Amino acid sequence: METRSEQSFDTDRIDSNQKHPVTSDGMSAWIMPLAKRFWLIILLVFGLSSAAIWAIPKIVIQNDLMFMLPEDNAAKNHYLDAEELLGNAGGIAIAIQSTDGIYRVDLLERVRELAARCRALNLRIPAHQLGLRWGLSSEHALALAGILQSLSSDPDFTPQLLTELLAEPTELAEVIGDSLPALLTVDDTDRFSLGLADRLAALAAANPVFPGDLAAFAHQTTDRRGHFKNTWVDKVVALTETDTVWPEFTDYGGIAEAVAPFGIPGGPDLERFVAQMLEAGAVGPDAILQYYATRPKPADISEAFWSSLAGALTPEAVQALGEALVQAPKQIRVGDLVPREITTDSMARIRQRLRAWPFLQEGIYSQDEKSLLVVVRSAPNLDQPNRELLLEGVKEEVTQLFGDGRYGVHMAGYSIVDQAVAENMRQDIVRLLPLVFVVVTLFLFCTFRNPAGVLYPMITILLAVGWCMGVMALLDVPLSVVGTAMPVLLVAVGSAYGIHLVYYFVHRHAGTSDPSAAMTDTLDGTGRGVVMAGLTTVAGFVSLVFNDIVPLRDFGLFTALGVFFALLVSLLLIPALLIRFGVRAPAHQRGAGAGLGSRLSGRLIRGISRISYQHPKKVIALAVLVVLGSIAGVTGLRVEMNNIAFFKKDTPIRAADTFINGNFAGTVDMRIIFTASEANGVLDPLVLDAMERLGHTIKAQYPQVGKTLSVLDLIRKMNQAFYFNDPAYYRIPGISDLAGDRSNQALKAHLASYIDKFQRDDTRAFIDGEKRRAALMLQIKTASSEVTRDILHTIEKLLAGPLGQDLERIGVQVHTTGIGALYVESEQMIVSGQMRSIAVSVVIVLVLVTLIMRSLVYGLLSILPLCMAICINFGVMGLLNIPLDAATAIAACVAIGIGIDYGLHYLNRYRLYRRAGHGHGEAVVQTADTTGGSICINALAVAAGFSVLMFSTFVPLVHLGFLIALTMITSSAGSLTLLPAVLSLIDRSRLTSSMDKE
């Protein structure tokens, strides 16, 4: 939001004491022929605005991490591949807190019902879409979704078959009856099926494209790569949905015979007692005695039997019982951790099984056993629109089951953060855009005290913002988090060009009888300054196009387009309006603006200018000290990608994330994937040893890693079950544990048999079916890319040593992926893109300024204060611990585009005074008197405009608003101090005379 005093605008004229007049810009020759065609311009503006208004509602908010990375990015494609192979490692995390503990019938029943309802969303989501699209009742829509799901799974299904089926209501009714979903209850199946068949047949008869549309709906995909049809929920992980492993007796006869001589009766009590001892791993004599002495009586064992054991468990009896337990026939059972029927009596068994497997702790229940975690794992690579549909469905089910407040509920995870970001983006736009409009309007009113001075720049802003957003919508370019700042930025920046023209016209030609001539003079007097400011600002934003981060690239391109629109409207529409309607002379001609400028360009600015040109070496030395101090601050600058850090600490989503990370293993995943060339290759002892060593080292070195999970946990548990659940056998078996063939291949086959005893759904996240690929999963308690980067470096270091060499020798490749790895990839791209964008923007601006001012020296001088300001910007970021992220990365390029104006106008005015014959000192003071005040006003005005971002709900945008405001202040201060000092040194070398002649 820039404005300049009258003298600053008049870039090619100087005061009456000038010695050599300077010719005008000649901009009017280009613009006036168009500006005079008022109705043509109005028609064009109306047409473009109408198109924008039609398109804007179509704009999509996109804050997916996948969207940030280019399609050909290797890290992104590794992640997508891993998702398809091993399933989604993350998901929607729902923590349910119970002050009375987790072993409650009501709580577990609700959790089981929640899991069932979440799985049912694979039908309910498409049913809802079908109902809305074709006006079906909820029951008919649910049944139709079931039919389409059944038909689409048939490889021979075609649209033609569906068309033929819809033409035969009787046959269709039979298909409907056979395909009714289990969650749909109807009183009369035949009547219901026939009613739906008639309804569908009627729709097909009335609309010939209905069968084709229905077939397309059945084949619609929900993932980014188009591989998964109508699938939203892949799996629900919860205590009630988890399997575990335990040994159980298949025949108790031998045990009963062995203990009968010692007075221990057979029957159900004995069977339950020995079954529980077996599951607890208490099969030796000492373990049996310890088990009986330390455990309370199980609820399902009678008091009489339990009491009788006190005298019956003699050393002889215990010895006989232990031998019988070892010899009794057994089987390994993989089954539900929580029984189908949840009762109070079953809680002890649930507790025992939970505590018996460390794999489950902090994964599905908290260490204090007062919170449960339900994770709804979405279909692999589910795209953002479908993630939103899933999240809405899950939230609705959570509210219905846990909305009574009996249990505390905390939700976190990637999808939750994405949705919260989108909601806050909408809130920011709705709240901040009017606020910045108010700031600009008040500034214009205080400056002009004239309706035209307020209305015309505001029209420019509205059109620029609307057209820019309209083009984004028409080109299907989504609005990202960074893009939230775009409308605010365009309002703050785009008003400048209209202000220049209106200000000049109002203060020189208000009330004129010849507005056309007045407009010609206005364009000749300010045209070059307006175009120069506009093009350099566009250049600053265009430099972001060279960034690999997609949202930053889009932000730079479309903000540059918006600035260009503002420049174009200012040069065409505002002149047309001023020619058509003119402007009445204000009550206090030149009073408010001139008075304000005069106050700001008084003794203080002149004094600073005199000091600067009289003591240039001291000023330059001070500037060097400031730069050196800033460089010291830069050493503390950190790069960070952390979506949860977008939110302020007191927000509910931060509280939920903190709770889940504090009580469970973590909400951010990383996968270390091992790939072998042959089947069972990842079960080689060297690979398993590498997994174990990597997991142990990382867990020990980084407290932020809550848990490491892998196929090792499954093998250990199965091995323990084979050895009577003895805790000593919770380990990976070696060749020495084998009977018979003790080769490496035999061991791999033995381990594969262990894994295959689990259900495939339980092992998919850790190993593929052929055992060629396996994953070591790290669960991390923070989304900080800084932490993840350190972990990745440690992994790389370990793999570069003997561990990695052993894997390479047997042909096993290793790479790391996961959300955490993508954060690090984005961070690295931000750093490289930032450096590239700054370099490109500086070069572009330098070339533009050099061409416009026809002097390379002046071009270099114009960017000097700006370079110092950018250095200060990064130094302050380091000192204040403001991270370089997707939002703050654009601060420097924004500052280059906008802040260059201060140096430009100072040098342009200084050069005019030198050309008019003034000496260096006099030119510096006169420049301070005329342009210095407007530079201060400009800097404060722009800073005020961008300060609106400090009211954003996003922490990075708060930082962005502060940093740009700071850069405006420092770049303007540098223009008023550093430039006079450097010009003094140049003057002493007698270069200024040659520069002024260029």
Short mmCIF file of C-alpha atoms in Angstrom, two decimals, residues 83-357:
data_model
loop_
_atom_site.label_atom_id
_atom_site.label_comp_id
_atom_site.label_asym_id
_atom_site.label_seq_id
_atom_site.Cartn_x
_atom_site.Cartn_y
_atom_site.Cartn_z
CA GLU A 83 1.54 -46.62 0.36
CA GLU A 84 0.33 -48.91 -2.43
CA LEU A 85 2.57 -51.77 -1.36
CA LEU A 86 2.31 -51.59 2.43
CA GLY A 87 -0.85 -49.55 2.98
CA ASN A 88 -1.34 -46.22 4.66
CA ALA A 89 0.95 -45.90 7.66
CA GLY A 90 -0.90 -42.93 9.09
CA GLY A 91 -4.58 -42.12 9.29
CA ILE A 92 -7.13 -40.40 11.47
CA ALA A 93 -6.02 -40.83 15.09
CA ILE A 94 -8.80 -40.77 17.69
CA ALA A 95 -7.69 -40.88 21.32
CA ILE A 96 -10.42 -41.75 23.82
CA GLN A 97 -9.64 -40.89 27.41
CA SER A 98 -11.26 -42.62 30.38
CA THR A 99 -10.51 -41.40 33.88
CA ASP A 100 -11.64 -44.80 35.22
CA GLY A 101 -9.28 -46.73 32.97
CA ILE A 102 -9.73 -48.55 29.69
CA TYR A 103 -11.05 -51.84 31.08
CA ARG A 104 -14.70 -50.87 30.92
CA VAL A 105 -17.40 -52.79 29.08
CA ASP A 106 -19.16 -49.63 27.93
CA LEU A 107 -15.95 -48.09 26.56
CA LEU A 108 -14.86 -51.19 24.64
CA GLU A 109 -18.33 -51.70 23.19
CA ARG A 110 -18.35 -48.11 21.94
CA VAL A 111 -14.89 -48.54 20.42
CA ARG A 112 -15.95 -51.72 18.64
CA GLU A 113 -19.08 -50.00 17.34
CA LEU A 114 -17.01 -47.01 16.16
CA ALA A 115 -14.68 -49.33 14.25
CA ALA A 116 -17.64 -51.07 12.60
CA ARG A 117 -19.22 -47.78 11.62
CA CYS A 118 -15.96 -46.46 10.19
CA ARG A 119 -15.57 -49.56 8.02
CA ALA A 120 -19.18 -49.09 6.91
CA LEU A 121 -18.22 -45.68 5.51
CA ASN A 122 -17.03 -47.55 2.42
CA LEU A 123 -20.73 -47.94 1.70
CA ARG A 124 -22.20 -44.94 3.43
CA ILE A 125 -20.05 -42.37 1.62
CA PRO A 126 -20.98 -43.53 -1.91
CA ALA A 127 -24.58 -44.08 -0.75
CA HIS A 128 -24.78 -40.45 0.33
CA GLN A 129 -23.41 -39.36 -3.05
CA LEU A 130 -25.88 -41.57 -4.91
CA GLY A 131 -28.80 -40.28 -2.88
CA LEU A 132 -27.92 -36.64 -3.57
CA ARG A 133 -27.23 -37.23 -7.25
CA TRP A 134 -30.35 -39.20 -8.16
CA GLY A 135 -32.82 -38.32 -5.41
CA LEU A 136 -32.85 -41.73 -3.73
CA SER A 137 -33.92 -42.45 -0.18
CA SER A 138 -31.12 -43.33 2.25
CA GLU A 139 -32.13 -47.02 2.25
CA HIS A 140 -32.32 -47.22 -1.56
CA ALA A 141 -29.02 -45.37 -1.90
CA LEU A 142 -27.31 -47.73 0.55
CA ALA A 143 -28.64 -50.77 -1.29
CA LEU A 144 -27.54 -49.33 -4.65
CA ALA A 145 -24.07 -48.66 -3.28
CA GLY A 146 -23.90 -52.32 -2.22
CA ILE A 147 -24.96 -53.47 -5.69
CA LEU A 148 -22.39 -51.29 -7.45
CA GLN A 149 -19.66 -52.41 -5.08
CA SER A 150 -20.52 -56.04 -5.78
CA LEU A 151 -20.80 -55.59 -9.56
CA SER A 152 -17.61 -53.51 -9.93
CA SER A 153 -15.57 -56.23 -8.24
CA ASP A 154 -16.47 -58.55 -11.15
CA PRO A 155 -13.79 -58.22 -13.89
CA ASP A 156 -16.46 -58.94 -16.54
CA PHE A 157 -18.63 -56.02 -15.45
CA THR A 158 -19.33 -53.52 -18.25
CA PRO A 159 -21.73 -50.58 -18.74
CA GLN A 160 -23.59 -52.69 -21.32
CA LEU A 161 -24.30 -55.40 -18.74
CA LEU A 162 -25.61 -52.77 -16.35
CA THR A 163 -27.82 -51.34 -19.10
CA GLU A 164 -29.29 -54.78 -19.79
CA LEU A 165 -29.83 -55.40 -16.10
CA LEU A 166 -31.66 -52.11 -15.64
CA ALA A 167 -33.99 -53.07 -18.49
CA GLU A 168 -35.13 -56.20 -16.57
CA PRO A 169 -36.62 -55.08 -13.21
CA THR A 170 -37.39 -58.63 -12.11
CA GLU A 171 -33.82 -59.83 -12.63
CA LEU A 172 -32.51 -56.61 -11.12
CA ALA A 173 -34.65 -57.17 -8.02
CA GLU A 174 -33.03 -60.59 -7.54
CA VAL A 175 -29.57 -59.05 -7.80
CA ILE A 176 -30.57 -56.37 -5.28
CA GLY A 177 -31.84 -58.99 -2.85
CA ASP A 178 -28.60 -60.96 -3.11
CA SER A 179 -26.43 -57.85 -2.65
CA LEU A 180 -28.14 -56.11 0.27
CA PRO A 181 -25.47 -54.81 2.69
CA ALA A 182 -25.40 -56.37 6.14
CA LEU A 183 -25.79 -52.96 7.76
CA LEU A 184 -29.13 -52.40 5.98
CA THR A 185 -32.17 -53.87 7.70
CA VAL A 186 -35.47 -54.14 5.82
CA ASP A 187 -38.73 -55.81 6.88
CA ASP A 188 -39.63 -57.26 3.51
CA THR A 189 -36.62 -57.97 1.31
CA ASP A 190 -38.61 -58.91 -1.79
CA ARG A 191 -40.81 -55.83 -1.64
CA PHE A 192 -37.84 -53.55 -0.96
CA SER A 193 -35.79 -55.05 -3.81
CA LEU A 194 -38.63 -54.78 -6.29
CA GLY A 195 -39.31 -51.17 -5.29
CA LEU A 196 -35.69 -50.18 -5.83
CA ALA A 197 -35.54 -52.11 -9.12
CA ASP A 198 -38.61 -50.24 -10.42
CA ARG A 199 -37.11 -46.92 -9.31
CA LEU A 200 -33.80 -47.60 -11.11
CA ALA A 201 -35.55 -48.88 -14.21
CA ALA A 202 -37.66 -45.70 -14.32
CA LEU A 203 -34.52 -43.56 -14.03
CA ALA A 204 -32.90 -45.51 -16.88
CA ALA A 205 -35.99 -45.17 -19.07
CA ALA A 206 -36.22 -41.41 -18.44
CA ASN A 207 -32.51 -40.77 -18.88
CA PRO A 208 -30.61 -42.80 -21.51
CA VAL A 209 -27.21 -41.83 -20.04
CA PHE A 210 -28.19 -43.05 -16.55
CA PRO A 211 -26.67 -46.56 -16.95
CA GLY A 212 -23.41 -45.11 -18.22
CA ASP A 213 -23.29 -42.58 -15.37
CA LEU A 214 -23.98 -45.34 -12.88
CA ALA A 215 -21.25 -47.52 -14.34
CA ALA A 216 -18.80 -44.60 -14.21
CA PHE A 217 -19.75 -44.05 -10.58
CA ALA A 218 -19.08 -47.71 -9.82
CA HIS A 219 -15.62 -47.42 -11.37
CA GLN A 220 -14.65 -44.08 -9.81
CA THR A 221 -11.33 -44.08 -8.03
CA THR A 222 -10.48 -42.36 -4.79
CA ASP A 223 -6.69 -42.38 -4.82
CA ARG A 224 -4.14 -40.12 -6.48
CA ARG A 225 -3.01 -42.70 -8.99
CA GLY A 226 -6.43 -44.12 -9.85
CA HIS A 227 -5.81 -47.68 -8.62
CA PHE A 228 -8.46 -48.08 -5.91
CA LYS A 229 -12.20 -47.97 -6.63
CA ASN A 230 -14.71 -46.60 -4.13
CA THR A 231 -12.49 -47.33 -1.15
CA TRP A 232 -12.09 -44.88 1.69
CA VAL A 233 -11.29 -47.02 4.75
CA ASP A 234 -8.56 -49.61 4.41
CA LYS A 235 -8.36 -50.70 8.03
CA VAL A 236 -9.34 -49.66 11.54
CA VAL A 237 -6.71 -50.19 14.21
CA ALA A 238 -8.09 -50.38 17.74
CA LEU A 239 -7.90 -52.54 20.83
CA THR A 240 -11.17 -54.28 19.92
CA GLU A 241 -9.99 -54.89 16.34
CA THR A 242 -6.55 -56.26 17.17
CA ASP A 243 -5.40 -59.88 16.98
CA THR A 244 -2.83 -61.39 19.25
CA VAL A 245 -1.07 -64.75 19.51
CA TRP A 246 -1.15 -67.31 22.26
CA PRO A 247 -0.73 -71.07 22.71
CA GLU A 248 -3.71 -73.12 23.89
CA PHE A 249 -4.26 -76.75 24.83
CA THR A 250 -6.25 -78.95 22.50
CA ASP A 251 -6.57 -81.80 25.04
CA TYR A 252 -6.60 -81.50 28.83
CA GLY A 253 -6.86 -85.26 29.57
CA GLY A 254 -3.18 -85.82 30.25
CA ILE A 255 -3.01 -82.82 32.58
CA ALA A 256 -6.02 -84.00 34.61
CA GLU A 257 -4.49 -87.47 34.96
CA ALA A 258 -1.14 -86.07 36.09
CA VAL A 259 -2.58 -83.96 38.93
CA ALA A 260 -5.40 -86.27 40.08
CA PRO A 261 -3.14 -88.19 42.53
CA PHE A 262 -2.42 -84.91 44.33
CA GLY A 263 -6.07 -84.12 44.98
CA ILE A 264 -6.50 -81.53 42.25
CA PRO A 265 -9.83 -82.18 40.55
CA GLY A 266 -10.26 -82.07 36.79
CA GLY A 267 -12.96 -80.16 35.03
CA PRO A 268 -13.55 -76.58 33.79
CA ASP A 269 -11.75 -74.92 36.71
CA LEU A 270 -8.57 -76.89 36.08
CA GLU A 271 -8.77 -76.27 32.35
CA ARG A 272 -9.16 -72.52 32.82
CA PHE A 273 -6.36 -72.47 35.40
CA VAL A 274 -3.78 -74.25 33.23
CA ALA A 275 -4.85 -72.37 30.11
CA GLN A 276 -4.15 -69.09 31.83
CA MET A 277 -0.81 -70.33 33.13
CA LEU A 278 0.14 -71.41 29.62
CA GLU A 279 -0.75 -68.02 28.20
CA ALA A 280 1.27 -66.36 30.98
CA GLY A 281 4.25 -68.60 30.14
CA ALA A 282 4.20 -70.24 33.57
CA VAL A 283 4.92 -73.89 32.66
CA GLY A 284 7.92 -74.67 34.87
CA PRO A 285 7.57 -75.66 38.55
CA ASP A 286 8.91 -72.39 39.95
CA ALA A 287 6.86 -70.34 37.52
CA ILE A 288 3.70 -72.26 38.46
CA LEU A 289 4.20 -71.54 42.17
CA GLN A 290 4.99 -67.87 41.50
CA TYR A 291 1.94 -67.54 39.26
CA TYR A 292 -0.36 -68.93 41.95
CA ALA A 293 1.22 -66.86 44.74
CA THR A 294 1.21 -63.51 42.96
CA ARG A 295 -1.98 -63.55 40.90
CA PRO A 296 -5.43 -62.80 42.27
CA LYS A 297 -8.12 -65.42 41.68
CA PRO A 298 -9.44 -65.15 38.12
CA ALA A 299 -13.12 -64.31 37.93
CA ASP A 300 -13.97 -67.43 35.93
CA ILE A 301 -12.46 -69.89 38.48
CA SER A 302 -14.43 -71.01 41.54
CA GLU A 303 -13.33 -70.05 45.04
CA ALA A 304 -13.34 -73.68 46.15
CA PHE A 305 -10.95 -74.82 43.44
CA TRP A 306 -8.62 -71.84 43.95
CA SER A 307 -8.48 -72.42 47.71
CA SER A 308 -7.81 -76.13 47.28
CA LEU A 309 -4.66 -75.39 45.32
CA ALA A 310 -3.01 -73.87 48.40
CA GLY A 311 -2.50 -77.27 49.95
CA ALA A 312 -2.40 -79.36 46.79
CA LEU A 313 0.49 -77.58 45.01
CA THR A 314 3.27 -79.54 46.73
CA PRO A 315 6.71 -79.73 45.10
CA GLU A 316 5.81 -83.14 43.71
CA ALA A 317 2.48 -81.93 42.37
CA VAL A 318 4.06 -78.88 40.78
CA GLN A 319 6.72 -81.02 39.13
CA ALA A 320 4.11 -83.37 37.71
CA LEU A 321 1.91 -80.48 36.57
CA GLY A 322 4.85 -78.77 34.81
CA GLU A 323 5.78 -81.93 32.91
CA ALA A 324 2.17 -82.48 31.91
CA LEU A 325 1.87 -78.88 30.65
CA VAL A 326 4.91 -79.30 28.43
CA GLN A 327 3.74 -82.62 27.01
CA ALA A 328 0.07 -81.76 26.48
CA PRO A 329 -1.11 -81.24 22.87
CA LYS A 330 -1.20 -77.58 21.92
CA GLN A 331 -1.89 -75.24 19.04
CA ILE A 332 -0.94 -71.66 18.25
CA ARG A 333 -3.95 -69.41 18.17
CA VAL A 334 -4.15 -66.09 16.31
CA GLY A 335 -7.38 -64.43 17.35
CA ASP A 336 -9.20 -61.47 18.78
CA LEU A 337 -7.49 -59.76 21.68
CA VAL A 338 -10.93 -58.71 22.91
CA PRO A 339 -13.58 -61.47 22.79
CA ARG A 340 -16.71 -61.00 20.70
CA GLU A 341 -18.79 -60.81 23.85
CA ILE A 342 -17.34 -58.15 26.13
CA THR A 343 -18.07 -58.76 29.81
CA THR A 344 -16.66 -57.65 33.12
CA ASP A 345 -15.22 -61.14 33.63
CA SER A 346 -13.21 -60.86 30.40
CA MET A 347 -11.30 -57.75 31.48
CA ALA A 348 -8.58 -59.66 33.34
CA ARG A 349 -7.83 -61.73 30.24
CA ILE A 350 -7.75 -58.61 28.05
CA ARG A 351 -5.35 -56.92 30.47
CA GLN A 352 -3.11 -59.99 30.53
CA ARG A 353 -2.94 -60.22 26.74
CA LEU A 354 -2.29 -56.52 26.35
CA ARG A 355 0.59 -56.52 28.81
CA ALA A 356 2.05 -59.68 27.32
CA TRP A 357 2.98 -58.01 24.02
#
